[in-house]
Coordinates of C-alpha atoms and ligand atoms in Angstrom, one line a residue:
X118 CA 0.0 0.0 0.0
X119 CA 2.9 2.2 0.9
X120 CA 4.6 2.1 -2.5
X121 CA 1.1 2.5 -4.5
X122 CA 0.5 5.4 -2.3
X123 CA 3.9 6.8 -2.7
X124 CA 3.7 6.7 -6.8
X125 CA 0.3 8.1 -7.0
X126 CA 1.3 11.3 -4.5
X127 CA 5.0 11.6 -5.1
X128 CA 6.9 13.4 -7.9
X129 CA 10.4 14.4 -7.8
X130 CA 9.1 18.3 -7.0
X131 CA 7.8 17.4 -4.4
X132 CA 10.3 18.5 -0.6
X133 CA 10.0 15.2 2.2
X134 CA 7.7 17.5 4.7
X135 CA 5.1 17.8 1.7
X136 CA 5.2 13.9 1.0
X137 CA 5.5 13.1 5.0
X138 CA 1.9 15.0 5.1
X139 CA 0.2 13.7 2.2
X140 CA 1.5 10.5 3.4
X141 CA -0.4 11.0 6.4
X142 CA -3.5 11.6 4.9
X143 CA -3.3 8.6 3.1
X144 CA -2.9 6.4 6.0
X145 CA -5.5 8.5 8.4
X146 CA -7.9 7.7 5.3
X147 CA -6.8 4.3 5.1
X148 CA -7.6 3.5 8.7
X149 CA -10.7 5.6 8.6
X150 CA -11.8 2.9 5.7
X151 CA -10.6 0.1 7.9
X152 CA -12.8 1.3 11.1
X153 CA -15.7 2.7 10.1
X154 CA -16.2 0.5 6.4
X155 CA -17.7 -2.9 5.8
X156 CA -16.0 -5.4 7.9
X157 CA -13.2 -7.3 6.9
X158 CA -14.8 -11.3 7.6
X159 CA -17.7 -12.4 6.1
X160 CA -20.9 -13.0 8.6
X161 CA -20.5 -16.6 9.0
X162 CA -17.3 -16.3 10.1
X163 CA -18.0 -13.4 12.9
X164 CA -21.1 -14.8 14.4
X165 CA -21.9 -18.8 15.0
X166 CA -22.1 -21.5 14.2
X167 CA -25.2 -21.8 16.5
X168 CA -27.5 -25.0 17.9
X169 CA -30.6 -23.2 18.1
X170 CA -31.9 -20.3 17.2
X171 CA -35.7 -17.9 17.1
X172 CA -36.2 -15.8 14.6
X173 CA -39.5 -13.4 15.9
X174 CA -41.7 -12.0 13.6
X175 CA -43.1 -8.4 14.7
X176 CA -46.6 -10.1 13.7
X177 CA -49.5 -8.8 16.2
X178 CA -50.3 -12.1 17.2
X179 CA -47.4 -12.1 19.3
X180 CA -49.3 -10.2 21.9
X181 CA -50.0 -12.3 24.4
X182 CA -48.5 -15.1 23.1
X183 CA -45.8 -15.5 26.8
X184 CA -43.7 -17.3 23.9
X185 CA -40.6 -14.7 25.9
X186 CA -39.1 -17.3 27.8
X187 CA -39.2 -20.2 24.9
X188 CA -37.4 -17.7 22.6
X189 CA -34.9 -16.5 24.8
X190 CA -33.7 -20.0 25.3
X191 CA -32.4 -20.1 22.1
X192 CA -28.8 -19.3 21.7
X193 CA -29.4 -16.8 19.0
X194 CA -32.1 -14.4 18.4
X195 CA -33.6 -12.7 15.5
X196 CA -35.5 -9.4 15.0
X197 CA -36.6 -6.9 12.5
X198 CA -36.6 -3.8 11.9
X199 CA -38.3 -1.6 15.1
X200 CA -39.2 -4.0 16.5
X201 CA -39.1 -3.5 20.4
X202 CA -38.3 -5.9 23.6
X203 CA -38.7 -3.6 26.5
X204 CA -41.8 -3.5 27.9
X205 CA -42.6 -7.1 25.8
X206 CA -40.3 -9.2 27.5
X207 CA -42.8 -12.2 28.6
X208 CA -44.6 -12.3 24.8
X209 CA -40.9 -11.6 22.9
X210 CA -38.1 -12.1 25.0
X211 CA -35.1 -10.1 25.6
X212 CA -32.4 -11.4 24.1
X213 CA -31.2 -10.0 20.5
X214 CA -28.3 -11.4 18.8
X215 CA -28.8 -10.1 15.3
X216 CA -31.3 -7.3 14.1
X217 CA -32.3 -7.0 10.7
X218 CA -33.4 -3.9 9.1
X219 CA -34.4 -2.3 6.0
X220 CA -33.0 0.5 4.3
X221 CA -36.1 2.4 5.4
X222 CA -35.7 2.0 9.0
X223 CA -32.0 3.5 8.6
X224 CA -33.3 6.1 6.8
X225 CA -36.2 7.8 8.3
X226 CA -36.7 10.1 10.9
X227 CA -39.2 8.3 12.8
X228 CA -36.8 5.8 13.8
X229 CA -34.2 7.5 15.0
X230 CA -31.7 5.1 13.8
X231 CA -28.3 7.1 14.6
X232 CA -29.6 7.9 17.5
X233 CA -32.0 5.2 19.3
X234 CA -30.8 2.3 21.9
X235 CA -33.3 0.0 20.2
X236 CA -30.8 -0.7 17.9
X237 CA -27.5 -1.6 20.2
X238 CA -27.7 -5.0 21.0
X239 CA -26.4 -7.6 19.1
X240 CA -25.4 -7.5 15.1
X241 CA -26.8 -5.2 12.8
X242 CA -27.5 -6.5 9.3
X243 CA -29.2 -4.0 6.3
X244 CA -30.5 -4.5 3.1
X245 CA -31.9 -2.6 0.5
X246 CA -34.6 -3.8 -2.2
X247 CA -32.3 -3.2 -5.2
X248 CA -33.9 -3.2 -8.4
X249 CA -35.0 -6.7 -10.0
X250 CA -31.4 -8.0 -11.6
X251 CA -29.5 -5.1 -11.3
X252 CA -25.8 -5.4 -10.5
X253 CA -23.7 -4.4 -7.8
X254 CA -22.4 -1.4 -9.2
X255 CA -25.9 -0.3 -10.1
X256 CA -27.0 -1.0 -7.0
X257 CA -24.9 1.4 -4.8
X258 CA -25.7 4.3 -7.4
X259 CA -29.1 3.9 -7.1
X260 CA -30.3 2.8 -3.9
X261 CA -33.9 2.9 -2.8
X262 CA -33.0 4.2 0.3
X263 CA -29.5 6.2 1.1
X264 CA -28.1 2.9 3.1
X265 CA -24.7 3.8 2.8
X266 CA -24.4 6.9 4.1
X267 CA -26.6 6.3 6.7
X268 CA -24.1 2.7 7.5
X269 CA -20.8 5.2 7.6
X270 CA -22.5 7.4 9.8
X271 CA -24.1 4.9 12.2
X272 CA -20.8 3.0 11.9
X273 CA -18.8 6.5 12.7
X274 CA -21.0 6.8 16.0
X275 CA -21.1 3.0 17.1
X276 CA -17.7 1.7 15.7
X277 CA -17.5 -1.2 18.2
X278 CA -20.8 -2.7 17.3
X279 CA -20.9 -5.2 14.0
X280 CA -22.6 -4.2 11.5
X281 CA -23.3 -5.6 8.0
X282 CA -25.1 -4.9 4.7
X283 CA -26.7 -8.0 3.0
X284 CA -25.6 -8.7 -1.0
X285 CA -29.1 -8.1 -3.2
X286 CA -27.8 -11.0 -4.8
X287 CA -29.5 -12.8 -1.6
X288 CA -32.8 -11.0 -2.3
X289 CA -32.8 -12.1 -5.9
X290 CA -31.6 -15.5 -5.1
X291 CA -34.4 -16.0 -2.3
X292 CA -36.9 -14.7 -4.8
X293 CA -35.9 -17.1 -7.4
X294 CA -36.4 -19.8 -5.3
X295 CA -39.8 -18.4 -4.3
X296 CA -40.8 -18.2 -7.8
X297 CA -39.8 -22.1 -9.1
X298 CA -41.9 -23.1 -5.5
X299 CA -45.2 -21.4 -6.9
X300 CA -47.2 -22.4 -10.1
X301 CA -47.6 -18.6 -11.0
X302 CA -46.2 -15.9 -11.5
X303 CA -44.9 -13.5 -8.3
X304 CA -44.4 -10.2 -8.3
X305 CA -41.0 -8.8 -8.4
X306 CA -40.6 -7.3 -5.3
X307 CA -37.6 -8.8 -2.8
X308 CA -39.3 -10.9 0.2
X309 CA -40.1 -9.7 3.6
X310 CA -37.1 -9.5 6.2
X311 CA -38.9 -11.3 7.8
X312 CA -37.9 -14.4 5.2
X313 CA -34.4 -12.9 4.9
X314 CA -33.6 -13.1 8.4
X315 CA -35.2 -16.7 8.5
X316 CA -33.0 -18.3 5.9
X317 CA -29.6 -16.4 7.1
X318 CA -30.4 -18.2 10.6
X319 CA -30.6 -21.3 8.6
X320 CA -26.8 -20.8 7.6
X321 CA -25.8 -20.2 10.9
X322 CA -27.9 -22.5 12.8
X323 CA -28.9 -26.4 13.0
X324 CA -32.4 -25.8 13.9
X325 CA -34.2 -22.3 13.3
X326 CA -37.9 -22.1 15.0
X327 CA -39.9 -18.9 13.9
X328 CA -42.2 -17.7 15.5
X329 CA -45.6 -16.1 14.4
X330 CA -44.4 -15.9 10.8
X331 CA -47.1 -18.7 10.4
X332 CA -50.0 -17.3 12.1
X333 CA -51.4 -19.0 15.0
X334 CA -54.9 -19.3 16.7
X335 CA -54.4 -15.9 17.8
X336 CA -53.9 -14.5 14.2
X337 CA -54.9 -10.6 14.2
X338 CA -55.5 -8.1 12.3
X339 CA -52.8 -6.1 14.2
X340 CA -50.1 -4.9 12.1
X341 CA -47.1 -5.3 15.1
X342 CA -47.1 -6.4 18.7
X343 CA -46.3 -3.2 19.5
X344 CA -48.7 -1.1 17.5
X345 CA -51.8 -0.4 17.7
X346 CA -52.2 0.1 13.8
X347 CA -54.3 -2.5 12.2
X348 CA -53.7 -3.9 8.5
X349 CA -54.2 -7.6 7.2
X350 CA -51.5 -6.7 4.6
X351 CA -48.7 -6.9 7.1
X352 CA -49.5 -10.5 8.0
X353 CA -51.0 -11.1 4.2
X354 CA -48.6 -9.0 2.0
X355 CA -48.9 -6.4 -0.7
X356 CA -45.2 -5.4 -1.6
X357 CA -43.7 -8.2 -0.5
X358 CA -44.8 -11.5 -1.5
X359 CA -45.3 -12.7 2.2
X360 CA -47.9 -15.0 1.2
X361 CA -45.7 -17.4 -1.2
X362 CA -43.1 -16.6 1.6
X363 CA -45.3 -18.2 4.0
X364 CA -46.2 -21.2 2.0
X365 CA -43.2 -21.8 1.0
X366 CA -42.3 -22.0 5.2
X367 CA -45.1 -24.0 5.6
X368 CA -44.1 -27.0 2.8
X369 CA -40.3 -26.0 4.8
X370 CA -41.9 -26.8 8.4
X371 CA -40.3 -30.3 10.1
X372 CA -42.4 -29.3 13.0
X373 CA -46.3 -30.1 14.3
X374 CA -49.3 -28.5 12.7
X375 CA -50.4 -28.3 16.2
X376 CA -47.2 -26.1 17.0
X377 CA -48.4 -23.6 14.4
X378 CA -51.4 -23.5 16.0
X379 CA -50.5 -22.9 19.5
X380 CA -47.5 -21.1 19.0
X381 CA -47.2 -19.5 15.6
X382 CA -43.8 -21.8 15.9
X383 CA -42.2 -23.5 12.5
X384 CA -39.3 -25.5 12.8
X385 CA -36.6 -25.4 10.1
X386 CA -33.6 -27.1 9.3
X387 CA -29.8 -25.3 9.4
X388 CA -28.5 -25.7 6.0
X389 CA -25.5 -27.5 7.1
X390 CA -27.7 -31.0 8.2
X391 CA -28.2 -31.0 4.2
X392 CA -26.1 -33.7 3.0
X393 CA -25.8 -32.2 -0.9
Ligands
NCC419 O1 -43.4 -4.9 9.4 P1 -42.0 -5.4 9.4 O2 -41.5 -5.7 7.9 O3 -41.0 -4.6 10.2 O4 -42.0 -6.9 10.1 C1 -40.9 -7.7 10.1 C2 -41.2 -9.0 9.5 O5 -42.1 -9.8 10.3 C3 -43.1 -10.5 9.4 N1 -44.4 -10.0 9.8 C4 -44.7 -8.8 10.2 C5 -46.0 -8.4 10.6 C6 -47.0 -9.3 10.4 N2 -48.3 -9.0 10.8 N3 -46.8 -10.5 9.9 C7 -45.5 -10.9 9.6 O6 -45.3 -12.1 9.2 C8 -42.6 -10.2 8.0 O7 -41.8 -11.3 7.5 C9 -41.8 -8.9 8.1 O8 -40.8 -8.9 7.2 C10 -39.9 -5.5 6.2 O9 -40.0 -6.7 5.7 O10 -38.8 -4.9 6.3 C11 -41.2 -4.8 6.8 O11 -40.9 -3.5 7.2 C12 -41.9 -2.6 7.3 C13 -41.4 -1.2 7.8 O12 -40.5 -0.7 6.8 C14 -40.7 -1.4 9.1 O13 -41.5 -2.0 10.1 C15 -40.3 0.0 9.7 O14 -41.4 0.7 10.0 C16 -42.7 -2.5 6.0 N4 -43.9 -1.5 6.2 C17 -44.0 -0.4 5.4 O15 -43.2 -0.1 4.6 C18 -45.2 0.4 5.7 C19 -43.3 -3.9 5.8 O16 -44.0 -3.8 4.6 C20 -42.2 -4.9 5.7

């Protein structure tokens, strides 16, 4: 680094105090990258493998549910977005060991992202819904939402916490396989979070129970468990395609019909008790 630094800001004009401080600027820049850019291993290597994990919907039919205890037992924990613990401990738990959120979250006032303590425990993992096969280089020019700028400032204020940003390859990948599962045509929007979050715990985990992705007996209205706003297309879809999402879980599911009735609760496989 130190010789492609020194050709690109040295010429023979040029007196040894002048390069000493542009060589210093180079470094400062260099280390800036290195603490406040995208980390340097990839996820699976910085978090798990795990035995069990939860992955919690924010579906409203988690109120009540006193599922807090059986998802803290888990020894990782997933949640989206804003969704809250304090003050929902018995239905949700407490423990968060990754948060997923969308470029939304990051990005609008109401959520306080920079800012808010809802979002400083555990990992933080973003995405973006990229357009439909766009590349990578298209992507970061044109982001629905501004998700790296908001990432270098969030990373700026919180350097100590991890904090990655998921490929839209994954999106696209997760909606192909939605797509070959279903006899007709889905709409091209990437899946719910909700589904992300569910299959990256299947790469890190041997068992991945969700919870309330499925609805259960006490299926709502309610958008959130921690909202009082009411809309069936949170549970149903409209942007996303939650409902191919959720039969697609449902033809996944290892576990009892009875535990999606009680508990909103589908057990998964980890990708790694796949022998192919
Ligand atoms: O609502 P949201 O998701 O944050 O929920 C997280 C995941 O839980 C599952 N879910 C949620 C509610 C419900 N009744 N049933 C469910 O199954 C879904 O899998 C969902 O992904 C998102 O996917 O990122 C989403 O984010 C919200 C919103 O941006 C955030 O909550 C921040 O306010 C989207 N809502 C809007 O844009 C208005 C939502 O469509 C999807």
């Amino acid at each position: 680094d130190f010789f492609v630094a020194k050709k690109v800001i040295w010429n023979d004009e040029m007196s040894s105090s002048m390069l000493g401080k542009r060589l210093k600027k180079v470094v400062q820049n260099y280390q800036a990258m290195n603490k406040y850019g995208l980390p340097a291993q990839p996820l699976t290597t910085a978090i798990g493998p795990f035995k069990t994990c939860a992955v919690v919907s924010s579906a409203g039919s988690l109120r009540n549910s006193k599922l807090g205890k059986e998802i803290d037992a888990h020894d990782a924990v997933v949640r989206f977005n804003a969704a809250p613990t304090i003050g929902f401990e018995k239905d949700v738990g407490s423990k968060t060991t990754v948060r997923l959120i969308n470029s939304q979250v990051m990005s609008s006032e109401d959520h306080h992202f920079l800012s808010s303590s809802l979002y400083s425990s555990g990992m933080l993992v973003a995405w973006d819904p990229a357009p439909f096969s766009s590349d990578l280089n298209e992507w970061y020019n044109k982001t629905d939402y501004p998700i790296f700028k908001q990432y270098q400032r969030y990373r700026r204020l919180h350097p100590q916490q991890q904090f990655y940003i998921l490929h839209p390859s994954m999106e696209w990948q997760l909606w192909k396989q939605l797509q070959d599962n279903m006899a007709e045509p889905i709409q091209k929007n990437p899946p719910s979070s909700g589904l992300l979050g569910t299959v990256l715990m299947m790469s890190l985990c041997d068992v991945v129970h969700v919870y309330e992705f499925l609805p259960s007996r006490r299926k709502t209205e309610l958008c959130h468990y921690y909202q009082n706003f009411k809309d069936a297309a949170c549970t149903m879809g409209a942007y996303h395609p939650l409902l191919y999402e959720k039969n697609l879980v449902k033809r996944m599911n290892q576990g009892s019909d009875e535990d999606i009735y009680n508990h909103g609760k589908v057990t998964l496989p980890g990708f790694n008790t796949f022998d192919c």
